[in-house]
XYZ file of C-alpha atoms in Angstrom:
674
model
C -182.102 -9.114 -27.553
C -182.840 -10.991 -24.373
C -181.297 -14.186 -25.682
C -177.806 -12.756 -25.099
C -176.035 -13.137 -21.775
C -173.236 -10.722 -22.663
C -172.508 -8.063 -25.302
C -168.905 -7.165 -26.213
C -168.547 -3.732 -27.834
C -165.223 -3.443 -29.706
C -164.236 -0.381 -31.731
C -161.822 -0.740 -34.621
C -160.237 2.645 -33.890
C -159.190 1.243 -30.489
C -158.069 -2.080 -31.969
C -155.638 -0.059 -34.143
C -153.490 0.386 -31.034
C -152.788 -3.336 -30.665
C -149.541 -4.347 -32.379
C -148.496 -7.560 -30.629
C -150.260 -10.922 -31.164
C -152.864 -11.766 -28.540
C -155.750 -14.151 -27.956
C -159.436 -13.304 -27.855
C -159.401 -14.153 -24.147
C -156.597 -11.617 -23.564
C -158.247 -8.955 -25.710
C -161.549 -9.145 -23.867
C -159.807 -9.436 -20.500
C -157.954 -6.164 -21.150
C -160.982 -4.359 -22.581
C -163.512 -5.584 -20.014
C -161.519 -6.103 -16.826
C -164.619 -6.545 -14.705
C -165.411 -9.719 -16.706
C -161.951 -11.261 -16.591
C -162.821 -13.900 -13.974
C -165.953 -15.168 -15.718
C -164.833 -15.047 -19.381
C -163.990 -18.800 -19.485
C -167.507 -19.568 -18.226
C -169.081 -17.248 -20.813
C -167.232 -19.008 -23.630
C -168.821 -22.334 -22.662
C -172.087 -20.990 -24.120
C -171.022 -18.990 -27.215
C -174.557 -18.829 -28.637
C -175.430 -16.401 -25.838
C -172.651 -13.943 -26.826
C -173.000 -10.920 -29.101
C -169.980 -9.060 -30.528
C -170.535 -5.522 -31.830
C -167.595 -4.560 -34.060
C -167.874 -0.844 -34.714
C -166.269 1.164 -37.545
C -164.588 -1.274 -39.938
C -163.723 1.708 -42.178
C -161.444 3.041 -39.390
C -159.327 -0.133 -39.123
C -155.779 0.431 -40.387
C -154.636 -3.211 -40.676
C -155.237 -5.274 -43.863
C -157.906 -7.970 -43.665
C -157.788 -11.136 -45.780
C -161.409 -12.181 -46.410
C -160.545 -14.708 -49.117
C -158.190 -16.840 -47.025
C -159.356 -20.121 -45.561
C -158.928 -18.724 -42.063
C -156.657 -20.066 -39.388
C -157.855 -22.812 -37.118
C -157.714 -20.855 -33.884
C -159.552 -20.901 -30.575
C -160.062 -18.350 -27.796
C -156.553 -19.032 -26.388
C -154.644 -18.766 -29.719
C -152.304 -15.779 -29.955
C -152.558 -14.114 -33.393
C -152.495 -10.615 -34.888
C -155.590 -8.567 -34.093
C -156.459 -8.456 -37.835
C -156.477 -12.271 -38.000
C -158.546 -12.373 -34.825
C -161.208 -10.105 -36.384
C -161.304 -12.099 -39.624
C -161.749 -15.374 -37.706
C -164.513 -13.883 -35.557
C -166.378 -12.418 -38.548
C -165.936 -15.491 -40.775
C -167.170 -17.724 -37.973
C -164.097 -19.953 -37.765
C -163.712 -18.633 -34.209
C -166.805 -19.002 -31.975
C -169.090 -19.927 -34.907
C -172.158 -19.999 -32.659
C -171.675 -16.421 -31.451
C -173.521 -13.494 -33.100
C -171.721 -10.584 -34.721
C -172.907 -7.089 -35.668
C -170.495 -5.126 -37.873
C -170.792 -1.395 -38.650
C -168.966 0.545 -41.360
C -169.222 3.477 -43.731
C -171.096 2.514 -46.921
C -168.009 3.225 -49.064
C -166.036 0.430 -47.361
C -166.337 -3.060 -48.792
C -167.775 -5.098 -45.950
C -167.673 -8.933 -46.057
C -171.459 -9.250 -46.386
C -171.357 -12.904 -47.347
C -170.635 -13.871 -43.729
C -173.834 -12.253 -42.464
C -177.465 -13.145 -42.828
C -178.688 -9.562 -42.961
C -177.343 -6.267 -44.297
C -178.960 -2.974 -43.277
C -178.350 0.481 -44.744
C -178.988 3.249 -42.207
C -180.914 5.832 -44.193
C -181.150 8.537 -41.516
C -183.991 10.969 -40.845
C -187.286 11.315 -42.643
C -188.323 14.870 -43.533
C -190.610 15.267 -40.511
C -187.804 14.057 -38.234
C -185.489 16.794 -39.552
C -188.159 19.311 -38.555
C -188.583 17.678 -35.136
C -184.802 17.639 -34.552
C -184.519 21.334 -35.474
C -187.360 22.302 -33.152
C -185.714 20.447 -30.258
C -182.247 21.858 -30.964
C -183.237 25.498 -30.431
C -184.957 26.834 -27.322
C -186.662 29.558 -29.344
C -189.378 28.197 -31.637
C -189.114 31.215 -33.984
C -185.391 30.542 -34.509
C -186.112 26.841 -35.060
C -188.720 27.732 -37.675
C -186.362 30.090 -39.536
C -183.540 27.533 -39.574
C -185.832 24.756 -40.800
C -187.231 27.005 -43.559
C -183.682 27.855 -44.659
C -182.733 24.155 -44.745
C -185.938 23.316 -46.616
C -185.297 25.960 -49.289
C -181.660 25.015 -49.849
C -181.423 21.787 -51.828
C -177.882 20.870 -50.779
C -178.517 21.463 -47.078
C -181.870 19.727 -47.231
C -180.434 16.465 -48.553
C -177.563 16.704 -46.035
C -179.937 17.117 -43.112
C -181.218 13.547 -43.465
C -177.895 12.378 -41.974
C -178.221 12.943 -38.202
C -174.603 14.027 -37.643
C -174.854 16.608 -40.434
C -178.173 17.795 -39.025
C -176.455 18.472 -35.669
C -173.586 20.327 -37.346
C -175.960 22.325 -39.590
C -177.979 23.436 -36.568
C -174.820 24.394 -34.660
C -173.502 26.397 -37.640
C -176.835 28.128 -38.252
C -176.983 29.446 -34.697
C -174.661 32.269 -35.820
C -177.112 33.404 -38.467
C -180.457 32.912 -36.777
C -179.696 33.463 -33.073
C -182.495 34.934 -31.002
C -179.982 37.488 -29.661
C -179.001 38.700 -33.118
C -180.254 42.153 -34.083
C -181.715 42.782 -37.497
C -178.829 45.051 -38.385
C -176.276 42.481 -37.230
C -177.053 39.856 -39.841
C -173.711 40.299 -41.628
C -171.520 40.142 -38.529
C -169.798 37.006 -39.816
C -169.114 38.494 -43.247
C -170.168 35.078 -44.564
C -173.154 34.029 -46.614
C -175.207 31.271 -44.973
C -173.623 27.905 -45.828
C -174.778 25.971 -48.871
C -172.408 22.959 -49.121
C -170.996 20.367 -46.705
C -167.665 22.186 -46.551
C -169.288 25.531 -45.775
C -171.439 23.972 -43.068
C -168.382 22.423 -41.404
C -166.434 25.665 -41.690
C -169.250 27.623 -40.023
C -169.397 24.956 -37.321
C -165.635 25.275 -36.788
C -165.870 29.067 -36.758
C -168.556 28.889 -34.066
C -166.304 26.655 -31.950
C -163.358 29.029 -32.404
C -165.305 32.151 -31.577
C -167.222 30.932 -28.552
C -164.754 28.477 -27.022
C -161.139 28.998 -28.125
C -161.413 32.764 -27.962
C -163.897 33.027 -25.130
C -163.904 36.599 -23.854
C -161.534 37.820 -26.583
C -164.157 38.540 -29.238
C -167.582 40.069 -29.589
C -170.407 39.147 -31.919
C -169.358 42.022 -34.185
C -165.666 40.996 -34.342
C -164.723 40.564 -38.044
C -164.257 37.018 -39.225
C -160.687 37.633 -40.371
C -159.707 38.867 -36.888
C -161.262 35.812 -35.239
C -159.404 33.447 -37.586
C -156.147 35.356 -37.168
C -156.288 34.932 -33.395
C -156.817 31.167 -33.776
C -154.429 30.657 -36.702
C -151.644 28.847 -34.835
C -154.025 26.491 -33.035
C -155.872 25.632 -36.254
C -152.612 25.148 -38.177
C -151.192 22.760 -35.571
C -154.433 20.846 -35.294
C -154.826 20.691 -39.084
C -151.318 19.327 -39.578
C -152.000 16.651 -36.939
C -155.235 15.775 -38.738
C -153.739 15.661 -42.255
C -150.474 13.812 -41.769
C -152.161 11.143 -39.679
C -155.109 10.852 -42.067
C -152.654 9.771 -44.778
C -151.521 6.982 -42.447
C -155.115 6.125 -41.451
C -154.223 7.066 -37.879
C -157.155 8.464 -35.926
C -156.070 8.023 -32.306
C -153.285 9.966 -30.654
C -151.405 9.855 -27.365
C -149.938 12.813 -25.473
C -146.624 12.515 -27.308
C -148.386 12.781 -30.679
C -150.142 15.957 -29.588
C -146.891 17.421 -28.274
C -145.097 16.729 -31.573
C -147.678 18.861 -33.393
C -147.755 21.650 -30.831
C -151.189 20.645 -29.541
C -151.071 20.991 -25.757
C -153.300 18.509 -23.892
C -154.240 21.176 -21.331
C -155.592 23.344 -24.176
C -157.539 20.397 -25.519
C -159.562 20.260 -22.341
C -159.851 23.990 -21.648
C -160.602 25.549 -25.060
C -162.774 24.863 -28.084
C -160.593 21.828 -28.812
C -162.627 19.824 -26.337
C -165.381 20.122 -28.920
C -163.037 18.773 -31.567
C -160.864 16.324 -29.661
C -161.992 14.215 -26.779
C -159.923 11.851 -24.614
C -160.815 8.169 -24.565
C -160.302 7.269 -20.936
C -159.039 3.695 -20.957
C -157.702 1.964 -17.915
C -154.321 1.306 -19.512
C -153.637 4.306 -21.760
C -155.019 7.794 -22.318
C -155.744 8.453 -25.984
C -157.271 11.325 -27.903
C -159.330 11.365 -31.061
C -161.451 13.747 -33.098
C -165.049 13.365 -32.059
C -165.902 12.225 -35.587
C -163.756 11.215 -38.549
C -165.335 13.928 -40.725
C -164.031 16.593 -38.321
C -160.484 15.265 -38.762
C -160.999 15.195 -42.537
C -162.285 18.776 -42.569
C -159.418 20.176 -40.479
C -156.925 18.266 -42.651
C -158.457 19.877 -45.755
C -158.316 23.319 -44.157
C -154.614 22.832 -43.384
C -153.872 21.856 -47.001
C -155.822 24.767 -48.476
C -153.847 27.342 -46.476
C -150.528 25.662 -47.354
C -150.918 25.167 -51.119
C -150.138 28.320 -53.062
C -150.234 27.700 -56.814
C -152.275 26.019 -59.534
C -149.545 23.405 -59.980
C -149.567 22.575 -56.254
C -153.325 22.018 -56.359
C -153.238 19.828 -59.480
C -150.409 17.688 -58.083
C -152.297 17.360 -54.802
C -155.481 16.148 -56.545
C -153.488 13.670 -58.649
C -151.967 12.374 -55.422
C -155.121 12.183 -53.292
C -157.454 10.864 -56.007
C -155.161 8.556 -57.991
C -152.050 7.964 -55.868
C -149.720 9.769 -58.306
C -146.829 11.022 -56.191
C -145.816 14.654 -56.831
C -142.628 14.686 -58.982
C -141.212 17.774 -57.287
C -143.047 20.114 -55.008
C -142.076 22.589 -52.328
C -145.565 22.780 -50.775
C -145.470 21.353 -47.237
C -148.527 19.029 -47.567
C -146.928 17.247 -50.543
C -143.494 16.610 -49.059
C -142.410 13.331 -47.462
C -145.810 11.772 -48.022
C -146.454 8.063 -48.208
C -149.741 6.613 -49.398
C -150.904 3.093 -50.203
C -153.114 2.858 -53.307
C -155.509 0.711 -51.283
C -156.074 3.685 -48.976
C -157.273 6.151 -51.640
C -160.953 5.578 -50.865
C -160.331 6.696 -47.297
C -159.377 10.162 -48.623
C -162.550 10.785 -50.607
C -164.424 12.847 -48.013
C -161.208 14.772 -47.362
C -160.851 15.707 -51.051
C -164.430 16.992 -51.104
C -163.732 19.158 -48.067
C -160.550 20.403 -49.755
C -162.470 21.546 -52.829
C -165.045 23.306 -50.673
C -162.387 25.060 -48.609
C -160.486 26.022 -51.782
C -163.593 27.822 -52.985
C -163.764 29.520 -49.588
C -160.172 30.716 -49.904
C -160.726 32.092 -53.414
C -163.788 33.943 -52.090
C -161.752 35.492 -49.276
C -163.467 33.553 -46.503
C -160.149 32.339 -45.076
C -158.632 35.788 -44.685
C -156.861 35.814 -41.354
C -155.650 32.247 -41.828
C -153.801 33.080 -45.047
C -151.567 36.134 -45.441
C -151.690 36.517 -49.206
C -153.981 35.772 -52.117
C -153.440 32.509 -53.965
C -150.958 32.667 -56.827
C -152.780 32.968 -60.179
C -156.045 32.767 -58.273
C -158.091 34.080 -61.206
C -157.130 31.124 -63.404
C -157.715 28.327 -60.887
C -161.408 27.615 -61.737
C -160.520 27.158 -65.424
C -157.443 25.036 -64.664
C -159.481 22.808 -62.365
C -162.217 22.500 -64.989
C -159.642 21.196 -67.457
C -158.269 18.763 -64.850
C -161.704 17.288 -64.164
C -162.411 17.210 -67.904
C -159.256 15.153 -68.466
C -160.219 12.654 -65.753
C -163.610 11.967 -67.330
C -162.117 11.878 -70.827
C -158.853 10.029 -70.334
C -159.437 7.550 -67.506
C -161.596 4.484 -67.139
C -162.892 5.555 -63.745
C -164.104 3.148 -61.097
C -167.668 3.988 -60.133
C -166.633 5.071 -56.599
C -163.932 7.378 -58.018
C -166.322 8.877 -60.580
C -168.871 9.616 -57.862
C -166.198 11.261 -55.709
C -165.199 13.571 -58.566
C -168.845 14.614 -58.929
C -168.967 15.400 -55.212
C -165.740 17.419 -55.503
C -167.282 19.525 -58.263
C -170.406 20.091 -56.192
C -168.317 21.187 -53.195
C -166.270 23.579 -55.363
C -169.628 24.896 -56.573
C -168.277 27.121 -59.348
C -170.212 27.216 -62.603
C -167.095 28.044 -64.635
C -165.329 24.849 -63.511
C -168.292 22.472 -63.783
C -169.318 23.844 -67.206
C -165.912 22.799 -68.579
C -165.953 19.307 -67.031
C -169.601 18.219 -67.342
C -169.875 18.000 -71.171
C -167.086 15.399 -71.147
C -169.314 12.946 -69.240
C -170.876 10.850 -72.006
C -171.650 7.813 -69.841
C -172.013 7.435 -66.088
C -172.029 3.909 -64.694
C -172.742 3.668 -60.955
C -174.157 0.140 -61.122
C -174.510 -1.527 -57.702
C -173.363 1.531 -55.776
C -175.601 2.307 -52.812
C -176.450 5.933 -53.544
C -177.872 8.329 -50.956
C -179.994 11.386 -51.724
C -176.794 13.435 -51.245
C -175.118 11.351 -53.983
C -178.086 11.955 -56.284
C -177.780 15.682 -55.560
C -174.114 15.585 -56.671
C -175.009 13.740 -59.899
C -177.733 16.292 -60.639
C -175.531 19.283 -59.798
C -172.843 18.308 -62.309
C -174.998 16.977 -65.142
C -177.203 20.075 -65.169
C -174.221 21.954 -66.643
C -174.129 19.708 -69.696
C -176.670 20.268 -72.450
C -175.789 17.272 -74.608
C -177.430 13.877 -74.587
C -176.059 11.430 -72.013
C -175.540 8.123 -73.786
C -176.005 6.046 -70.633
C -176.889 6.574 -66.980
C -176.692 3.259 -65.153
C -178.027 3.396 -61.594
C -179.070 -0.251 -61.392
C -179.129 -1.765 -57.882
C -178.315 1.621 -56.340
C -181.166 1.825 -53.838
C -181.978 5.458 -54.720
C -185.691 5.148 -53.926
C -188.354 7.672 -54.918
C -186.554 10.553 -53.136
C -183.318 9.952 -55.015
C -185.128 9.714 -58.360
C -186.932 12.970 -57.562
C -183.577 14.665 -57.022
C -182.373 13.435 -60.431
C -185.635 14.282 -62.188
C -184.540 17.455 -64.013
C -181.714 15.715 -65.921
C -183.269 12.307 -66.670
C -184.901 13.387 -69.946
C -181.415 13.674 -71.526
C -180.435 10.037 -70.871
C -180.546 7.896 -74.011
C -180.267 4.632 -72.022
C -181.591 4.909 -68.457
C -181.021 1.956 -66.131
C -183.129 2.092 -62.953
C -183.319 -1.634 -62.201
C -183.961 -2.770 -58.603
C -183.984 0.654 -56.998
C -186.828 0.435 -54.474
C -188.978 2.599 -56.736
C -192.746 2.711 -56.360
C -195.802 4.296 -57.959
C -194.415 7.824 -57.397
C -191.390 6.949 -59.529
C -193.664 5.786 -62.336
C -195.572 9.091 -62.147
C -192.296 11.059 -62.346
C -190.999 8.951 -65.225
C -194.309 9.372 -67.054
C -193.987 13.162 -66.868
C -190.475 12.878 -68.323
C -191.699 10.674 -71.185
C -194.398 13.243 -72.013
C -191.844 16.057 -72.204
C -191.021 17.481 -75.615
C -187.347 17.403 -74.577
C -187.324 13.663 -73.786
C -184.438 11.792 -75.436
C -184.846 8.410 -73.691
C -184.612 5.433 -76.061
C -184.033 2.529 -73.664
C -185.704 2.486 -70.250
C -184.957 -0.264 -67.723
C -187.395 -0.287 -64.781
C -187.162 -4.009 -63.905
C -187.462 -5.179 -60.310
C -189.243 -2.080 -58.973
C -192.644 -2.144 -57.317
C -194.377 0.172 -59.787
C -197.646 -1.729 -59.421
C -200.653 -1.469 -61.685
C -201.412 2.166 -60.800
C -197.894 3.205 -61.687
C -197.666 1.314 -64.952
C -201.017 2.724 -66.118
C -199.334 6.141 -65.920
C -196.499 4.849 -68.116
C -198.898 3.541 -70.781
C -200.610 6.959 -70.856
C -197.257 8.705 -71.310
C -196.178 6.325 -74.083
C -199.300 7.148 -76.083
C -197.687 10.421 -77.190
C -193.981 9.618 -76.642
C -191.905 9.314 -79.823
C -188.446 8.391 -78.485
C -188.648 5.190 -76.400
C -187.744 2.102 -78.424
C -187.150 -0.485 -75.687
C -188.984 -0.727 -72.360
C -188.157 -3.311 -69.693
C -190.771 -3.876 -66.993
C -189.786 -7.356 -65.722
C -190.992 -8.095 -62.193
C -192.632 -4.739 -61.468
C -195.807 -5.905 -59.714
C -198.144 -5.474 -62.678
C -201.484 -7.248 -62.305
C -204.418 -7.613 -64.680
C -205.736 -4.105 -63.864
C -202.396 -2.685 -64.981
C -203.153 -3.727 -68.556
C -206.577 -2.049 -68.851
C -205.367 0.859 -71.009
C -202.355 -0.811 -72.627
C -204.057 -1.575 -75.948
C -205.564 1.883 -76.386
C -202.320 3.711 -75.502
C -199.608 1.596 -77.109
C -201.494 1.008 -80.342
C -201.144 4.786 -80.942
C -197.401 4.786 -80.105
C -195.096 4.836 -83.138
C -191.586 4.428 -81.667
C -191.726 1.457 -79.263
C -190.139 -1.639 -80.798
C -189.740 -3.961 -77.807
C -191.669 -4.402 -74.546
C -190.469 -6.899 -71.918
C -193.107 -7.592 -69.276
C -192.157 -11.049 -67.920
C -192.456 -11.958 -64.235
C -195.783 -10.156 -63.734
C -199.094 -11.768 -62.817
C -201.280 -10.151 -65.492
C -203.856 -12.962 -65.603
C -205.680 -14.383 -68.610
C -207.342 -11.080 -69.464
C -203.958 -9.353 -69.438
C -202.549 -11.964 -71.808
C -205.549 -11.501 -74.120
C -204.937 -7.744 -74.201
C -201.275 -8.292 -75.121
C -202.317 -10.543 -78.008
C -204.705 -7.831 -79.214
C -201.944 -5.227 -78.964
C -199.631 -7.416 -81.054
C -202.304 -7.538 -83.776
C -202.759 -3.774 -83.765
C -198.994 -3.031 -83.600
C -197.307 -5.700 -85.738
C -193.963 -3.869 -85.429
C -193.966 -4.137 -81.616
C -192.275 -7.185 -80.101
C -193.820 -8.158 -76.744
C -191.958 -10.569 -74.462
C -194.388 -11.732 -71.795
C -193.063 -15.260 -71.342
C -189.528 -16.253 -70.355
C -189.475 -18.941 -73.047
C -190.294 -16.444 -75.797
C -186.840 -14.926 -76.040
C -183.500 -16.750 -76.060
C -181.582 -13.534 -75.395
C -183.640 -12.886 -72.264
C -182.970 -16.414 -71.011
C -179.229 -15.950 -71.570
C -179.368 -12.615 -69.722
C -181.020 -14.217 -66.693
C -178.563 -17.141 -66.778
C -175.704 -14.618 -66.767
C -177.366 -12.917 -63.787
C -177.504 -16.224 -61.908
C -173.809 -16.840 -62.651
C -173.028 -13.342 -61.383
C -174.874 -13.968 -58.112
C -173.120 -17.303 -57.665
C -169.739 -15.603 -58.174
C -170.639 -12.850 -55.694
C -172.627 -14.430 -52.883
C -172.954 -11.034 -51.194
C -175.784 -10.377 -53.644
C -177.889 -13.072 -52.032
C -178.184 -10.987 -48.858
C -180.577 -8.758 -50.798
C -184.257 -9.396 -50.219
C -184.831 -7.819 -53.633
C -182.767 -10.515 -55.310
C -184.446 -13.353 -53.440
C -187.899 -12.013 -54.299
C -186.853 -11.480 -57.908
C -185.527 -15.040 -58.193
C -188.757 -16.390 -56.784
C -190.765 -14.323 -59.291
C -188.648 -15.593 -62.178
C -189.057 -19.148 -60.919
C -192.832 -18.748 -60.762
C -192.864 -17.387 -64.319
C -190.772 -20.322 -65.549
C -193.037 -22.816 -63.807
C -196.107 -21.287 -65.493
C -194.318 -21.274 -68.858
C -193.211 -24.871 -68.326
C -196.752 -26.103 -68.738
C -196.659 -25.042 -72.400
C -192.969 -25.537 -73.254
C -192.009 -27.411 -76.381
C -188.668 -28.953 -77.155
C -185.906 -26.817 -78.580
C -183.106 -24.516 -77.452
C -185.429 -22.033 -75.679
C -187.092 -24.800 -73.666
C -183.724 -26.316 -72.741
C -182.379 -22.951 -71.563
C -185.573 -22.292 -69.595
C -185.213 -25.630 -67.779
C -181.531 -24.895 -67.104
C -182.459 -21.502 -65.643
C -185.187 -23.050 -63.510
C -182.785 -25.677 -62.118
C -180.099 -23.079 -61.312
C -182.559 -20.807 -59.503
C -183.829 -23.667 -57.345
C -180.254 -24.652 -56.463
C -179.309 -21.052 -55.672
C -182.333 -20.469 -53.443
C -181.736 -23.752 -51.589
C -178.013 -23.054 -51.078
C -178.776 -19.538 -49.864
C -181.250 -20.864 -47.299
C -178.697 -23.419 -46.107
C -175.965 -20.767 -45.791
C -178.201 -18.493 -43.714
C -179.204 -21.410 -41.530
C -175.572 -22.239 -40.767
C -174.721 -18.692 -39.723
């Protein structure tokens, strides 16, 4: 980025500390004191400035993205939230460049940016490389990698670099080169399988080797280790939890003192691995080294301070849906304030809570808790009924539904999930960016339900071939399966073909539009459909099918008895491909083939609705997939236009063509401005 004279790196967690109005000039002057004398000169050439705004999900102040924006300049004193909105919208320093980072779960104002990137993390070979570099001993590295590889939950977690680091740190206890063969149970813990277990093992390692340095041996029982660190963990957990509810993630010395966390201990014990000071020129602040560590310690605190089934149910109602506990004596549920808008920020915390609750029921927290949980034997069943009621009685937002699936996976108890899973008749996660870990959670829960799933909608979810692979074992039970625009390729078509050939396949409606299946992939689908007896509607719009992709279509589909409708518009199948479709129509008079946009009024209306949706949500135009899809539709309409007659279909086709041209032109103009 040599075109930039200066880069300003601003972190939202630090901006949380600013309460009084200030100008951009004052903000940068305080943050970058060595630039204070030349800032006015830098602002004379704003196109050479780059602002990196890091961690939008950690910002505690409300942001109004729909307002017109104040007319402010670099000297205008406003609230820091208004300053950030003006900078991001471009009403302040419109010629400057801005990079914004955030967790995927946070709604970022994508319409103000010309590019949106999702950081996908490691590839499989990079996980192996990272593991080999983490351990000095290659044999240990090999054992750890094999364990990760053979554990589905850990394997999908390891693609996230931070989790990979924490997994490797936690595994050192189990695969250390100094560990004797007979010492493999020194922790009295099974090797971790879920996110919560991984974090707990990581925390245990920090306690044992840093907080209690010299006080324990490798053979010291886990309960004794935790007992020695109980007060420190309780104080730190309370600090983490009560401030998490307030979205507070930075603390001064007074905050630490109020919770019994002594700054000297922070720097001399294991806490330096958990908390680290941010050395600013004006104020000394402390923060957990990563938000997930604060969330995990907060969950641990709640698990050891909730004692009954009723406490747990009230806590979940509160954290997941903002329902305040009517009357509760449990410390974590007293004097709590929570804004409904902040519920999403507690989702990772609730998953950790469920994982740690399982740990407590299994006795893994002995030493931190003095007694067994009240009515502990009935908790899995009670929780199963609670989750069942959420899926049955609530119209869940897609983000909330996904979080409940993750909570069930973290709890990882068959008894609980078997009660809840059959209640899931439909699962709509449309337009949610799903990671492989998310797909693992969906698979984990749905595998405990044997009934047919009426609908699984994963359209625009970016799951890719790896995500689809993870879902493979449960896809045959989906009556309507929406996989539109999911970055799927030939491998996905091969997987889907195997599912369609299965005797257990229950798929009736399959939506594969907007994926790059290509001719090789679609040939596999035709072969599978030759013997399939369930699929009635198949949508393959804009899937990269060429003439060679139709070579076996007549032979295969003429033998199929169930398919009633095939949509194949937006593909360049050539004249020979069109001839083959005409032949297929003659052989299968009951099969309706839509190969031209003008052929079907319903299809035209559907695409017009899609255009209206994109116009209403301009964020969608930042997707290369959408731009390419629009261009493909436009090309198909232009080809069809040569043979269009008058009538309602032709009129709608021309309307669609005009709207797409306008949308593409306006999108180009918007990007050019920014």
